JSON list of C-alpha atoms in Angstrom, two decimals:
[
{"chain": "K", "resi": 1, "resn": "GLY", "atom": "CA", "xyz": [-34.79, -26.46, 16.29]},
{"chain": "K", "resi": 2, "resn": "ALA", "atom": "CA", "xyz": [-33.09, -23.87, 14.13]},
{"chain": "K", "resi": 3, "resn": "ARG", "atom": "CA", "xyz": [-34.56, -20.38, 13.84]},
{"chain": "K", "resi": 4, "resn": "VAL", "atom": "CA", "xyz": [-33.91, -17.56, 11.40]},
{"chain": "K", "resi": 5, "resn": "LEU", "atom": "CA", "xyz": [-33.47, -14.36, 13.36]},
{"chain": "K", "resi": 6, "resn": "MET", "atom": "CA", "xyz": [-34.85, -11.38, 11.51]},
{"chain": "K", "resi": 7, "resn": "THR", "atom": "CA", "xyz": [-36.61, -8.29, 12.64]},
{"chain": "K", "resi": 8, "resn": "GLY", "atom": "CA", "xyz": [-38.07, -5.76, 10.28]},
{"chain": "K", "resi": 9, "resn": "GLU", "atom": "CA", "xyz": [-37.08, -6.03, 6.64]},
{"chain": "K", "resi": 10, "resn": "ARG", "atom": "CA", "xyz": [-33.40, -6.87, 6.97]},
{"chain": "K", "resi": 11, "resn": "ALA", "atom": "CA", "xyz": [-31.40, -9.76, 8.42]},
{"chain": "K", "resi": 12, "resn": "MET", "atom": "CA", "xyz": [-28.61, -9.12, 10.91]},
{"chain": "K", "resi": 13, "resn": "ASP", "atom": "CA", "xyz": [-25.35, -7.69, 9.56]},
{"chain": "K", "resi": 14, "resn": "SER", "atom": "CA", "xyz": [-22.74, -9.05, 11.98]},
{"chain": "K", "resi": 15, "resn": "PHE", "atom": "CA", "xyz": [-23.22, -11.34, 14.94]},
{"chain": "K", "resi": 16, "resn": "SER", "atom": "CA", "xyz": [-21.47, -13.11, 17.83]},
{"chain": "K", "resi": 17, "resn": "PHE", "atom": "CA", "xyz": [-22.48, -16.04, 20.03]},
{"chain": "K", "resi": 18, "resn": "SER", "atom": "CA", "xyz": [-21.34, -16.46, 23.63]},
{"chain": "K", "resi": 19, "resn": "LEU", "atom": "CA", "xyz": [-19.11, -19.49, 24.24]},
{"chain": "K", "resi": 20, "resn": "ASP", "atom": "CA", "xyz": [-21.91, -21.27, 26.10]},
{"chain": "K", "resi": 21, "resn": "LYS", "atom": "CA", "xyz": [-24.28, -20.52, 23.17]},
{"chain": "K", "resi": 22, "resn": "LYS", "atom": "CA", "xyz": [-26.81, -18.97, 25.55]},
{"chain": "K", "resi": 23, "resn": "ARG", "atom": "CA", "xyz": [-26.56, -15.42, 24.15]},
{"chain": "K", "resi": 24, "resn": "LEU", "atom": "CA", "xyz": [-26.39, -13.94, 20.71]},
{"chain": "K", "resi": 25, "resn": "CYS", "atom": "CA", "xyz": [-25.62, -10.34, 19.79]},
{"chain": "K", "resi": 26, "resn": "PHE", "atom": "CA", "xyz": [-26.01, -8.81, 16.37]},
{"chain": "K", "resi": 27, "resn": "GLU", "atom": "CA", "xyz": [-26.10, -5.48, 14.58]},
{"chain": "K", "resi": 28, "resn": "GLN", "atom": "CA", "xyz": [-29.04, -4.49, 12.46]},
{"chain": "K", "resi": 29, "resn": "LEU", "atom": "CA", "xyz": [-29.30, -1.08, 10.82]},
{"chain": "K", "resi": 30, "resn": "GLY", "atom": "CA", "xyz": [-26.87, 0.43, 13.34]},
{"chain": "K", "resi": 31, "resn": "THR", "atom": "CA", "xyz": [-28.53, -1.01, 16.46]},
{"chain": "K", "resi": 32, "resn": "ILE", "atom": "CA", "xyz": [-26.87, -3.73, 18.53]},
{"chain": "K", "resi": 33, "resn": "VAL", "atom": "CA", "xyz": [-29.29, -6.28, 19.95]},
{"chain": "K", "resi": 34, "resn": "VAL", "atom": "CA", "xyz": [-28.56, -8.98, 22.53]},
{"chain": "K", "resi": 35, "resn": "ILE", "atom": "CA", "xyz": [-30.80, -12.05, 22.76]},
{"chain": "K", "resi": 36, "resn": "ASP", "atom": "CA", "xyz": [-30.88, -14.46, 25.67]},
{"chain": "K", "resi": 37, "resn": "LEU", "atom": "CA", "xyz": [-31.54, -17.64, 23.70]},
{"chain": "K", "resi": 38, "resn": "GLU", "atom": "CA", "xyz": [-32.99, -19.56, 26.66]},
{"chain": "K", "resi": 39, "resn": "SER", "atom": "CA", "xyz": [-35.66, -16.98, 27.52]},
{"chain": "K", "resi": 40, "resn": "ASN", "atom": "CA", "xyz": [-35.85, -15.44, 24.03]},
{"chain": "K", "resi": 41, "resn": "ARG", "atom": "CA", "xyz": [-35.58, -12.01, 25.71]},
{"chain": "K", "resi": 42, "resn": "GLN", "atom": "CA", "xyz": [-34.14, -9.24, 23.52]},
{"chain": "K", "resi": 43, "resn": "SER", "atom": "CA", "xyz": [-32.47, -6.05, 24.68]},
{"chain": "K", "resi": 44, "resn": "ILE", "atom": "CA", "xyz": [-30.91, -3.13, 22.86]},
{"chain": "K", "resi": 45, "resn": "ALA", "atom": "CA", "xyz": [-27.27, -2.84, 23.94]},
{"chain": "K", "resi": 46, "resn": "ALA", "atom": "CA", "xyz": [-26.09, 0.21, 21.97]},
{"chain": "K", "resi": 47, "resn": "ASN", "atom": "CA", "xyz": [-25.90, 1.99, 18.65]},
{"chain": "K", "resi": 48, "resn": "GLY", "atom": "CA", "xyz": [-22.98, 0.94, 16.49]},
{"chain": "K", "resi": 49, "resn": "GLY", "atom": "CA", "xyz": [-21.62, -2.11, 14.73]},
{"chain": "K", "resi": 50, "resn": "PHE", "atom": "CA", "xyz": [-19.31, -5.14, 14.86]},
{"chain": "K", "resi": 51, "resn": "PRO", "atom": "CA", "xyz": [-20.55, -6.48, 18.22]},
{"chain": "K", "resi": 52, "resn": "SER", "atom": "CA", "xyz": [-18.68, -9.23, 20.04]},
{"chain": "K", "resi": 53, "resn": "LEU", "atom": "CA", "xyz": [-19.61, -10.96, 23.29]},
{"chain": "K", "resi": 54, "resn": "SER", "atom": "CA", "xyz": [-16.89, -11.67, 25.84]},
{"chain": "K", "resi": 55, "resn": "PRO", "atom": "CA", "xyz": [-16.19, -15.37, 26.46]},
{"chain": "K", "resi": 56, "resn": "GLN", "atom": "CA", "xyz": [-17.92, -15.07, 29.86]},
{"chain": "K", "resi": 57, "resn": "SER", "atom": "CA", "xyz": [-20.91, -13.45, 28.13]},
{"chain": "K", "resi": 58, "resn": "ASP", "atom": "CA", "xyz": [-20.95, -10.59, 30.67]},
{"chain": "K", "resi": 59, "resn": "ARG", "atom": "CA", "xyz": [-19.54, -7.83, 28.41]},
{"chain": "K", "resi": 60, "resn": "ILE", "atom": "CA", "xyz": [-19.90, -6.66, 24.87]},
{"chain": "K", "resi": 61, "resn": "SER", "atom": "CA", "xyz": [-17.44, -4.86, 22.62]},
{"chain": "K", "resi": 62, "resn": "TYR", "atom": "CA", "xyz": [-18.59, -2.90, 19.60]},
{"chain": "K", "resi": 63, "resn": "VAL", "atom": "CA", "xyz": [-17.65, 0.00, 17.36]},
{"chain": "K", "resi": 64, "resn": "ASP", "atom": "CA", "xyz": [-19.71, 3.05, 18.32]},
{"chain": "K", "resi": 65, "resn": "THR", "atom": "CA", "xyz": [-21.10, 5.64, 15.91]},
{"chain": "K", "resi": 66, "resn": "ASN", "atom": "CA", "xyz": [-17.86, 7.68, 16.25]},
{"chain": "K", "resi": 67, "resn": "GLY", "atom": "CA", "xyz": [-15.72, 4.72, 15.11]},
{"chain": "K", "resi": 68, "resn": "GLU", "atom": "CA", "xyz": [-14.30, 3.91, 18.56]},
{"chain": "K", "resi": 69, "resn": "LEU", "atom": "CA", "xyz": [-14.04, 0.43, 20.04]},
{"chain": "K", "resi": 70, "resn": "VAL", "atom": "CA", "xyz": [-16.11, 0.38, 23.22]},
{"chain": "K", "resi": 71, "resn": "VAL", "atom": "CA", "xyz": [-16.48, -2.25, 25.97]},
{"chain": "K", "resi": 72, "resn": "ARG", "atom": "CA", "xyz": [-19.56, -2.28, 28.23]},
{"chain": "K", "resi": 73, "resn": "ASN", "atom": "CA", "xyz": [-20.98, -4.57, 30.89]},
{"chain": "K", "resi": 74, "resn": "LEU", "atom": "CA", "xyz": [-24.21, -6.15, 29.72]},
{"chain": "K", "resi": 75, "resn": "SER", "atom": "CA", "xyz": [-25.65, -5.71, 33.22]},
{"chain": "K", "resi": 76, "resn": "GLY", "atom": "CA", "xyz": [-25.58, -1.96, 32.66]},
{"chain": "K", "resi": 77, "resn": "GLY", "atom": "CA", "xyz": [-23.33, -1.37, 35.68]},
{"chain": "K", "resi": 78, "resn": "GLY", "atom": "CA", "xyz": [-19.68, -0.43, 35.68]},
{"chain": "K", "resi": 79, "resn": "GLN", "atom": "CA", "xyz": [-17.83, 1.89, 33.43]},
{"chain": "K", "resi": 80, "resn": "THR", "atom": "CA", "xyz": [-17.82, 2.12, 29.64]},
{"chain": "K", "resi": 81, "resn": "ILE", "atom": "CA", "xyz": [-14.26, 1.70, 28.36]},
{"chain": "K", "resi": 82, "resn": "ARG", "atom": "CA", "xyz": [-13.20, 3.41, 25.13]},
{"chain": "K", "resi": 83, "resn": "LEU", "atom": "CA", "xyz": [-10.14, 1.76, 23.60]},
{"chain": "K", "resi": 84, "resn": "GLY", "atom": "CA", "xyz": [-9.47, 3.83, 20.48]},
{"chain": "K", "resi": 85, "resn": "ARG", "atom": "CA", "xyz": [-10.55, 4.53, 16.94]},
{"chain": "K", "resi": 86, "resn": "VAL", "atom": "CA", "xyz": [-10.89, 1.39, 14.80]},
{"chain": "K", "resi": 87, "resn": "SER", "atom": "CA", "xyz": [-9.60, 1.23, 11.23]},
{"chain": "K", "resi": 88, "resn": "THR", "atom": "CA", "xyz": [-11.51, -1.88, 10.09]},
{"chain": "K", "resi": 89, "resn": "GLY", "atom": "CA", "xyz": [-13.83, -4.36, 11.76]},
{"chain": "K", "resi": 90, "resn": "GLY", "atom": "CA", "xyz": [-14.27, -4.74, 15.49]},
{"chain": "K", "resi": 91, "resn": "GLY", "atom": "CA", "xyz": [-12.39, -6.37, 18.36]},
{"chain": "K", "resi": 92, "resn": "SER", "atom": "CA", "xyz": [-11.56, -9.99, 19.09]},
{"chain": "K", "resi": 93, "resn": "TRP", "atom": "CA", "xyz": [-11.64, -11.21, 22.72]},
{"chain": "K", "resi": 94, "resn": "SER", "atom": "CA", "xyz": [-8.91, -13.42, 24.15]},
{"chain": "K", "resi": 95, "resn": "PRO", "atom": "CA", "xyz": [-10.22, -16.82, 25.34]},
{"chain": "K", "resi": 96, "resn": "ASP", "atom": "CA", "xyz": [-10.00, -15.72, 29.00]},
{"chain": "K", "resi": 97, "resn": "GLY", "atom": "CA", "xyz": [-11.77, -12.38, 28.31]},
{"chain": "K", "resi": 98, "resn": "ARG", "atom": "CA", "xyz": [-8.88, -10.28, 29.68]},
{"chain": "K", "resi": 99, "resn": "TYR", "atom": "CA", "xyz": [-7.71, -8.80, 26.37]},
{"chain": "K", "resi": 100, "resn": "ILE", "atom": "CA", "xyz": [-9.04, -7.50, 23.07]},
{"chain": "K", "resi": 101, "resn": "VAL", "atom": "CA", "xyz": [-7.05, -7.18, 19.85]},
{"chain": "K", "resi": 102, "resn": "PHE", "atom": "CA", "xyz": [-8.12, -4.79, 17.10]},
{"chain": "K", "resi": 103, "resn": "SER", "atom": "CA", "xyz": [-6.78, -2.54, 14.35]},
{"chain": "K", "resi": 104, "resn": "ARG", "atom": "CA", "xyz": [-6.40, 0.98, 15.73]},
{"chain": "K", "resi": 105, "resn": "GLN", "atom": "CA", "xyz": [-6.53, 3.76, 13.18]},
{"chain": "K", "resi": 106, "resn": "LEU", "atom": "CA", "xyz": [-3.40, 5.87, 12.87]},
{"chain": "K", "resi": 107, "resn": "ARG", "atom": "CA", "xyz": [-3.55, 9.15, 11.02]},
{"chain": "K", "resi": 108, "resn": "PHE", "atom": "CA", "xyz": [-0.40, 10.98, 10.08]},
{"chain": "K", "resi": 109, "resn": "TYR", "atom": "CA", "xyz": [0.72, 13.62, 7.62]},
{"chain": "K", "resi": 110, "resn": "GLN", "atom": "CA", "xyz": [3.28, 12.67, 4.99]},
{"chain": "K", "resi": 111, "resn": "PHE", "atom": "CA", "xyz": [4.34, 15.27, 2.43]},
{"chain": "K", "resi": 112, "resn": "TRP", "atom": "CA", "xyz": [1.04, 16.62, 1.10]},
{"chain": "K", "resi": 113, "resn": "ALA", "atom": "CA", "xyz": [-1.56, 14.15, 2.31]},
{"chain": "K", "resi": 114, "resn": "PHE", "atom": "CA", "xyz": [-2.96, 12.52, 5.43]},
{"chain": "K", "resi": 115, "resn": "LEU", "atom": "CA", "xyz": [-2.38, 8.76, 5.44]},
{"chain": "K", "resi": 116, "resn": "ASP", "atom": "CA", "xyz": [-4.47, 6.33, 7.43]},
{"chain": "K", "resi": 117, "resn": "ASP", "atom": "CA", "xyz": [-2.59, 3.21, 8.45]},
{"chain": "K", "resi": 118, "resn": "ALA", "atom": "CA", "xyz": [-3.47, 0.81, 11.22]},
{"chain": "K", "resi": 119, "resn": "GLU", "atom": "CA", "xyz": [-1.68, -0.51, 14.25]},
{"chain": "K", "resi": 120, "resn": "ILE", "atom": "CA", "xyz": [-2.34, -3.98, 15.63]},
{"chain": "K", "resi": 121, "resn": "THR", "atom": "CA", "xyz": [-3.36, -3.07, 19.17]},
{"chain": "K", "resi": 122, "resn": "VAL", "atom": "CA", "xyz": [-3.90, -5.26, 22.23]},
{"chain": "K", "resi": 123, "resn": "CYS", "atom": "CA", "xyz": [-5.75, -3.87, 25.25]},
{"chain": "K", "resi": 124, "resn": "GLU", "atom": "CA", "xyz": [-6.13, -5.23, 28.75]},
{"chain": "K", "resi": 125, "resn": "VAL", "atom": "CA", "xyz": [-9.84, -4.63, 29.16]},
{"chain": "K", "resi": 126, "resn": "ASP", "atom": "CA", "xyz": [-10.09, -4.01, 32.93]},
{"chain": "K", "resi": 127, "resn": "SER", "atom": "CA", "xyz": [-7.27, -1.46, 33.07]},
{"chain": "K", "resi": 128, "resn": "GLY", "atom": "CA", "xyz": [-7.77, 0.03, 29.61]},
{"chain": "K", "resi": 129, "resn": "ARG", "atom": "CA", "xyz": [-3.99, -0.26, 29.07]},
{"chain": "K", "resi": 130, "resn": "CYS", "atom": "CA", "xyz": [-3.18, -0.75, 25.39]},
{"chain": "K", "resi": 131, "resn": "TRP", "atom": "CA", "xyz": [-0.01, -1.39, 23.42]},
{"chain": "K", "resi": 132, "resn": "GLY", "atom": "CA", "xyz": [0.81, -1.68, 19.76]},
{"chain": "K", "resi": 133, "resn": "LEU", "atom": "CA", "xyz": [2.30, -4.73, 18.08]},
{"chain": "K", "resi": 134, "resn": "GLY", "atom": "CA", "xyz": [3.19, -3.09, 14.78]},
{"chain": "K", "resi": 135, "resn": "THR", "atom": "CA", "xyz": [1.88, -0.91, 11.98]},
{"chain": "K", "resi": 136, "resn": "ILE", "atom": "CA", "xyz": [0.20, -2.36, 8.93]},
{"chain": "K", "resi": 137, "resn": "MET", "atom": "CA", "xyz": [-1.31, -0.86, 5.81]},
{"chain": "K", "resi": 138, "resn": "ASN", "atom": "CA", "xyz": [-4.99, -0.10, 6.27]},
{"chain": "K", "resi": 139, "resn": "LYS", "atom": "CA", "xyz": [-6.55, -3.09, 4.52]},
{"chain": "K", "resi": 140, "resn": "GLY", "atom": "CA", "xyz": [-9.56, -5.17, 5.44]},
{"chain": "K", "resi": 141, "resn": "PHE", "atom": "CA", "xyz": [-8.59, -7.87, 7.95]},
{"chain": "K", "resi": 142, "resn": "SER", "atom": "CA", "xyz": [-9.67, -9.42, 11.21]},
{"chain": "K", "resi": 143, "resn": "PHE", "atom": "CA", "xyz": [-7.99, -11.09, 14.16]},
{"chain": "K", "resi": 144, "resn": "ASP", "atom": "CA", "xyz": [-8.49, -14.23, 16.14]},
{"chain": "K", "resi": 145, "resn": "TRP", "atom": "CA", "xyz": [-6.70, -15.79, 19.09]},
{"chain": "K", "resi": 146, "resn": "LEU", "atom": "CA", "xyz": [-4.82, -19.06, 18.89]},
{"chain": "K", "resi": 147, "resn": "VAL", "atom": "CA", "xyz": [-5.52, -21.32, 21.84]},
{"chain": "K", "resi": 148, "resn": "GLU", "atom": "CA", "xyz": [-2.50, -23.48, 22.55]},
{"chain": "K", "resi": 149, "resn": "THR", "atom": "CA", "xyz": [-3.02, -27.03, 23.64]},
{"chain": "K", "resi": 150, "resn": "THR", "atom": "CA", "xyz": [-0.50, -29.47, 25.03]},
{"chain": "K", "resi": 151, "resn": "ARG", "atom": "CA", "xyz": [-0.18, -33.05, 23.92]},
{"chain": "K", "resi": 152, "resn": "GLN", "atom": "CA", "xyz": [0.36, -35.83, 26.36]},
{"chain": "K", "resi": 153, "resn": "SER", "atom": "CA", "xyz": [2.79, -38.53, 25.35]},
{"chain": "K", "resi": 154, "resn": "HIS", "atom": "CA", "xyz": [1.91, -42.13, 26.05]}
]
């Protein structure tokens, strides 16, 4: 049956399900919680916001308290990868879990003021190698991946 997930006095702010629907992560009051839905076991993953589970459900990306996009293994092992300062939102995993796209904050000085624009950035998660796809004005937006399918002719 359906359950409403709330702890304390406030419902979760942002959440992400694993592809197999066996895990859920959410942010509540600056704490990121991961729930194994089969065992109902909860664990605290980090402090921050905008959590997103990898398609394989073995890693989590989130924006830490310094505004950086971070990737961590949920097992606790391995290295924490910092991918850059985020302008808005969090990261979006590619369907194969190899890449994350996000809006990286750019700060530059023009005439008399600092301007904060954003660059659409793609990162290969395992290597930490990132590249920009173009600069955009810093507005609220999010990304998603398009999964191409092929049609068979009869």
